[in-house]
PDB file of C-alpha atoms in Angstrom:
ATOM      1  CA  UNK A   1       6.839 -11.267  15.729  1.00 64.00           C
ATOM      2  CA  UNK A   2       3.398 -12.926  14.525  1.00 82.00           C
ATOM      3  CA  UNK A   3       2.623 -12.137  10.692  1.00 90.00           C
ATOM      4  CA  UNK A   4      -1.167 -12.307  10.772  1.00 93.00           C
ATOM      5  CA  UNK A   5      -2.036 -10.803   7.056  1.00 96.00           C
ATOM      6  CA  UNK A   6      -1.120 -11.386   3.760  1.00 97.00           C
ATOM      7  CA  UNK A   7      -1.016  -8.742   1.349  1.00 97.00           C
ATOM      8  CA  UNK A   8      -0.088  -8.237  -2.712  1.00 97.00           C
ATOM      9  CA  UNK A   9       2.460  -5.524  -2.778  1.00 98.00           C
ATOM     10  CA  UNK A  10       1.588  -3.990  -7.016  1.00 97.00           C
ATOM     11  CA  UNK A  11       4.365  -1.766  -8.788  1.00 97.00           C
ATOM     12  CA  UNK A  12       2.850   0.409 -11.482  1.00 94.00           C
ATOM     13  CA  UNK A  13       4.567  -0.023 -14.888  1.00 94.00           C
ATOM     14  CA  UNK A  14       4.697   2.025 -18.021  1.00 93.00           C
ATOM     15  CA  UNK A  15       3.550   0.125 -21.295  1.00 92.00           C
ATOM     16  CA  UNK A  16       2.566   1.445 -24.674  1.00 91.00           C
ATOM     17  CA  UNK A  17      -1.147   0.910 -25.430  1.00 90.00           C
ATOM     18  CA  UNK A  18      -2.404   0.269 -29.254  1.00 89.00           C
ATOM     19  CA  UNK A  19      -2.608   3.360 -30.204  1.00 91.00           C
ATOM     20  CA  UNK A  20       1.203   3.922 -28.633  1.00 89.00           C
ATOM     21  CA  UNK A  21       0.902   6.009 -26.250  1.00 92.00           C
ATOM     22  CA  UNK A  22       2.376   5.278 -22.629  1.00 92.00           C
ATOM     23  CA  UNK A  23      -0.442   4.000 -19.986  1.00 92.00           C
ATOM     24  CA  UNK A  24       0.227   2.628 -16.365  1.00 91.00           C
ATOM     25  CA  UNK A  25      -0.819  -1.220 -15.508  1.00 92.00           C
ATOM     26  CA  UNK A  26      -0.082  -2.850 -12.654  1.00 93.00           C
ATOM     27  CA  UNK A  27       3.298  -5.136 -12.658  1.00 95.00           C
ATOM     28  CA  UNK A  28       3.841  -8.729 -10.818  1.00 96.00           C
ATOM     29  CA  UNK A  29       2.310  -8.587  -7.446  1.00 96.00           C
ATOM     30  CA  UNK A  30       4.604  -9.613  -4.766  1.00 97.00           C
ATOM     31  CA  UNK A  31       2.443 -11.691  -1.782  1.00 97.00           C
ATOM     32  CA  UNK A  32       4.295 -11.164   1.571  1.00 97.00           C
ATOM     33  CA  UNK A  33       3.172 -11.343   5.094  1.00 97.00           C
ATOM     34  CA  UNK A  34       1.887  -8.531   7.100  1.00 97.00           C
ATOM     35  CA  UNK A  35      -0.040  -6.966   9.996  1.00 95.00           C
ATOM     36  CA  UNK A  36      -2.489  -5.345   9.441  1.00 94.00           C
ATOM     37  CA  UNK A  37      -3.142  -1.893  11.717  1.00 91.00           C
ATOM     38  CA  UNK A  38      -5.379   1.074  12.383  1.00 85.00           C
ATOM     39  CA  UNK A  39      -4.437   5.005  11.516  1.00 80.00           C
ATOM     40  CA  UNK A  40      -3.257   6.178  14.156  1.00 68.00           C
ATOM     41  CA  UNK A  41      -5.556   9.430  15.251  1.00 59.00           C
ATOM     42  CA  UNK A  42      -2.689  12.194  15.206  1.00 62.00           C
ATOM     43  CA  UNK A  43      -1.623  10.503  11.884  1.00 63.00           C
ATOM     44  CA  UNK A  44      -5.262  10.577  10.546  1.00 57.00           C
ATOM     45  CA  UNK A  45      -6.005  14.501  11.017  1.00 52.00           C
ATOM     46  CA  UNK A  46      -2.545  15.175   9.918  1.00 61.00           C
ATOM     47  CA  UNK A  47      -3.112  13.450   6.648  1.00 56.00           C
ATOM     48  CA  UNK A  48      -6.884  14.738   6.197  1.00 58.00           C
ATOM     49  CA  UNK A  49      -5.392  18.339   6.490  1.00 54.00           C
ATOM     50  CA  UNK A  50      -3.360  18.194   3.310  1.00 58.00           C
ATOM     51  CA  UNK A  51      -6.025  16.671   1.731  1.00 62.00           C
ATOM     52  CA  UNK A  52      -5.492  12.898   1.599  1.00 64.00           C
ATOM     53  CA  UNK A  53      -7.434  10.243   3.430  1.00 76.00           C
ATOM     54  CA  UNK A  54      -5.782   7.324   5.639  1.00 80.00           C
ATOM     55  CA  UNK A  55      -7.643   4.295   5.698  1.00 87.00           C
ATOM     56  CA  UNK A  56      -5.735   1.523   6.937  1.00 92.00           C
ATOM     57  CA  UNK A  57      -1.585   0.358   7.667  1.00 93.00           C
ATOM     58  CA  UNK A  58       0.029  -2.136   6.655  1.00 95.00           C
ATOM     59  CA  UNK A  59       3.795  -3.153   8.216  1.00 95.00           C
ATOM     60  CA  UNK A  60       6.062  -4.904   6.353  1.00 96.00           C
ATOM     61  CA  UNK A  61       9.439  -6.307   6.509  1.00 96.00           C
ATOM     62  CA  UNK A  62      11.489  -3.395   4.697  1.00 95.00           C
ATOM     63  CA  UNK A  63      13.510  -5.846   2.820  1.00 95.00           C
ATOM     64  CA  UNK A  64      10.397  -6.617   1.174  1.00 96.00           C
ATOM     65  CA  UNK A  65       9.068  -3.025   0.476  1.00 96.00           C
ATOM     66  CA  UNK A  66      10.463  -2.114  -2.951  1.00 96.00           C
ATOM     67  CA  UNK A  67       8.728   1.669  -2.991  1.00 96.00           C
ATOM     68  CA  UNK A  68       5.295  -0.914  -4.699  1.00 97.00           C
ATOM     69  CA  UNK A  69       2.652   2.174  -4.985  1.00 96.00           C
ATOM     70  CA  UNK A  70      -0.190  -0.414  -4.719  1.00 96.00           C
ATOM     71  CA  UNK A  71      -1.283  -2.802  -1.992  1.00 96.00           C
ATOM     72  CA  UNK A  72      -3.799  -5.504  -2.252  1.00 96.00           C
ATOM     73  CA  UNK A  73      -5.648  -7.043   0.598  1.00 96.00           C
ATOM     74  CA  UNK A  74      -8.616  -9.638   0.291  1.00 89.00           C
ATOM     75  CA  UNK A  75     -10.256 -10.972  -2.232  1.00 87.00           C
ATOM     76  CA  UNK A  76     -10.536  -7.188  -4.181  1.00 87.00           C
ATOM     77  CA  UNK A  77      -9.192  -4.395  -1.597  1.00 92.00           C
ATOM     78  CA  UNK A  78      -7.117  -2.220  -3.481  1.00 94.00           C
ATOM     79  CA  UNK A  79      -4.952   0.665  -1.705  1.00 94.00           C
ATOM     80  CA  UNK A  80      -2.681   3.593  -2.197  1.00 93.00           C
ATOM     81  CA  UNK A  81       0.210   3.588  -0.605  1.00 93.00           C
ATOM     82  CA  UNK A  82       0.578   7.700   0.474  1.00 89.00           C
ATOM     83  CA  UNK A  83       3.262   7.288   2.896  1.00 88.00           C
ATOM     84  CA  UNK A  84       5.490   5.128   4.878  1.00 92.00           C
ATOM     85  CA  UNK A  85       7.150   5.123   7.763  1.00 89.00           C
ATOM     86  CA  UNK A  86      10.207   3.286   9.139  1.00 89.00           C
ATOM     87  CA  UNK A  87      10.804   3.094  12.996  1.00 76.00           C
ATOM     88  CA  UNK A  88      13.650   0.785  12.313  1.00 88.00           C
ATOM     89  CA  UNK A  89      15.848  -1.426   9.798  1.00 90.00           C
ATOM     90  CA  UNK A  90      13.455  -4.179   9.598  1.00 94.00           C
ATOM     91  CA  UNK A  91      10.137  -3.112   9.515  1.00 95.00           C
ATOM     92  CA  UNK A  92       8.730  -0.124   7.613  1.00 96.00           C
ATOM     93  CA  UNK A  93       4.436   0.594   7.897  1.00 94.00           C
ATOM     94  CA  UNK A  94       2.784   1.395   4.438  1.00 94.00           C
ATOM     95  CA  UNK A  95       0.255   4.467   5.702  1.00 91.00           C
ATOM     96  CA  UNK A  96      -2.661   3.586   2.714  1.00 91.00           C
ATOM     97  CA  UNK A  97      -5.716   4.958   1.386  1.00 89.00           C
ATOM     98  CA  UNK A  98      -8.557   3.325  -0.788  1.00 87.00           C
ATOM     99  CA  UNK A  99      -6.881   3.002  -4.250  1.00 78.00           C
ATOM    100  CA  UNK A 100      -9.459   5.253  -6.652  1.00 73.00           C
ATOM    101  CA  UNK A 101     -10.828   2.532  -9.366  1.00 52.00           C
ATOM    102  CA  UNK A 102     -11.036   3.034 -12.669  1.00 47.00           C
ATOM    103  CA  UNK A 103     -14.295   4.013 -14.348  1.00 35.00           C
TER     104      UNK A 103
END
């Protein structure tokens, strides 16, 4: 199989801030190679009816995948991962939506 994408799989950490209270920041990313794919359509209404919003997959070798909540594609594409999906033992698809920014 052809690995046409390269994306930044992000795990959220907990850290104390300076006034010591615990605050998420993204950990280490962790660049592997991917291919990039569309929602499928039955996937897409399923997801919009309990309220989320798929924008885009991602597949990934599995033994990559370590449950990473955030995915990073481009130059500043930030996503969600909302669910995933794992057809066999090598390949699992990251289902993601647009990761909300911070204000």
């Amino acid at each position: 199989m052809m690995w046409r994408d390269v994306v930044d799989l992000i795990p959220l950490i907990n850290v104390k801030n300076g006034y010591g209270e615990e605050v998420e920041q993204d950990g280490i990313p962790k660049t592997v190679y991917a291919n990039k794919k569309s929602v499928r359509q039955t996937e897409f209404y399923q997801a919009m009816a309990a309220g989320m919003k798929p924008e885009i997959v991602f597949e990934v070798m599995v033994a990559d995948y370590s449950n990473e909540p955030k995915v990073k594609y481009g130059e500043d594409k930030y996503y969600r991962v909302i669910r995933t999906y794992s057809a066999n033992d090598e390949h699992i698809e990251l289902v993601c939506s647009i990761y909300p920014m911070e204000e």
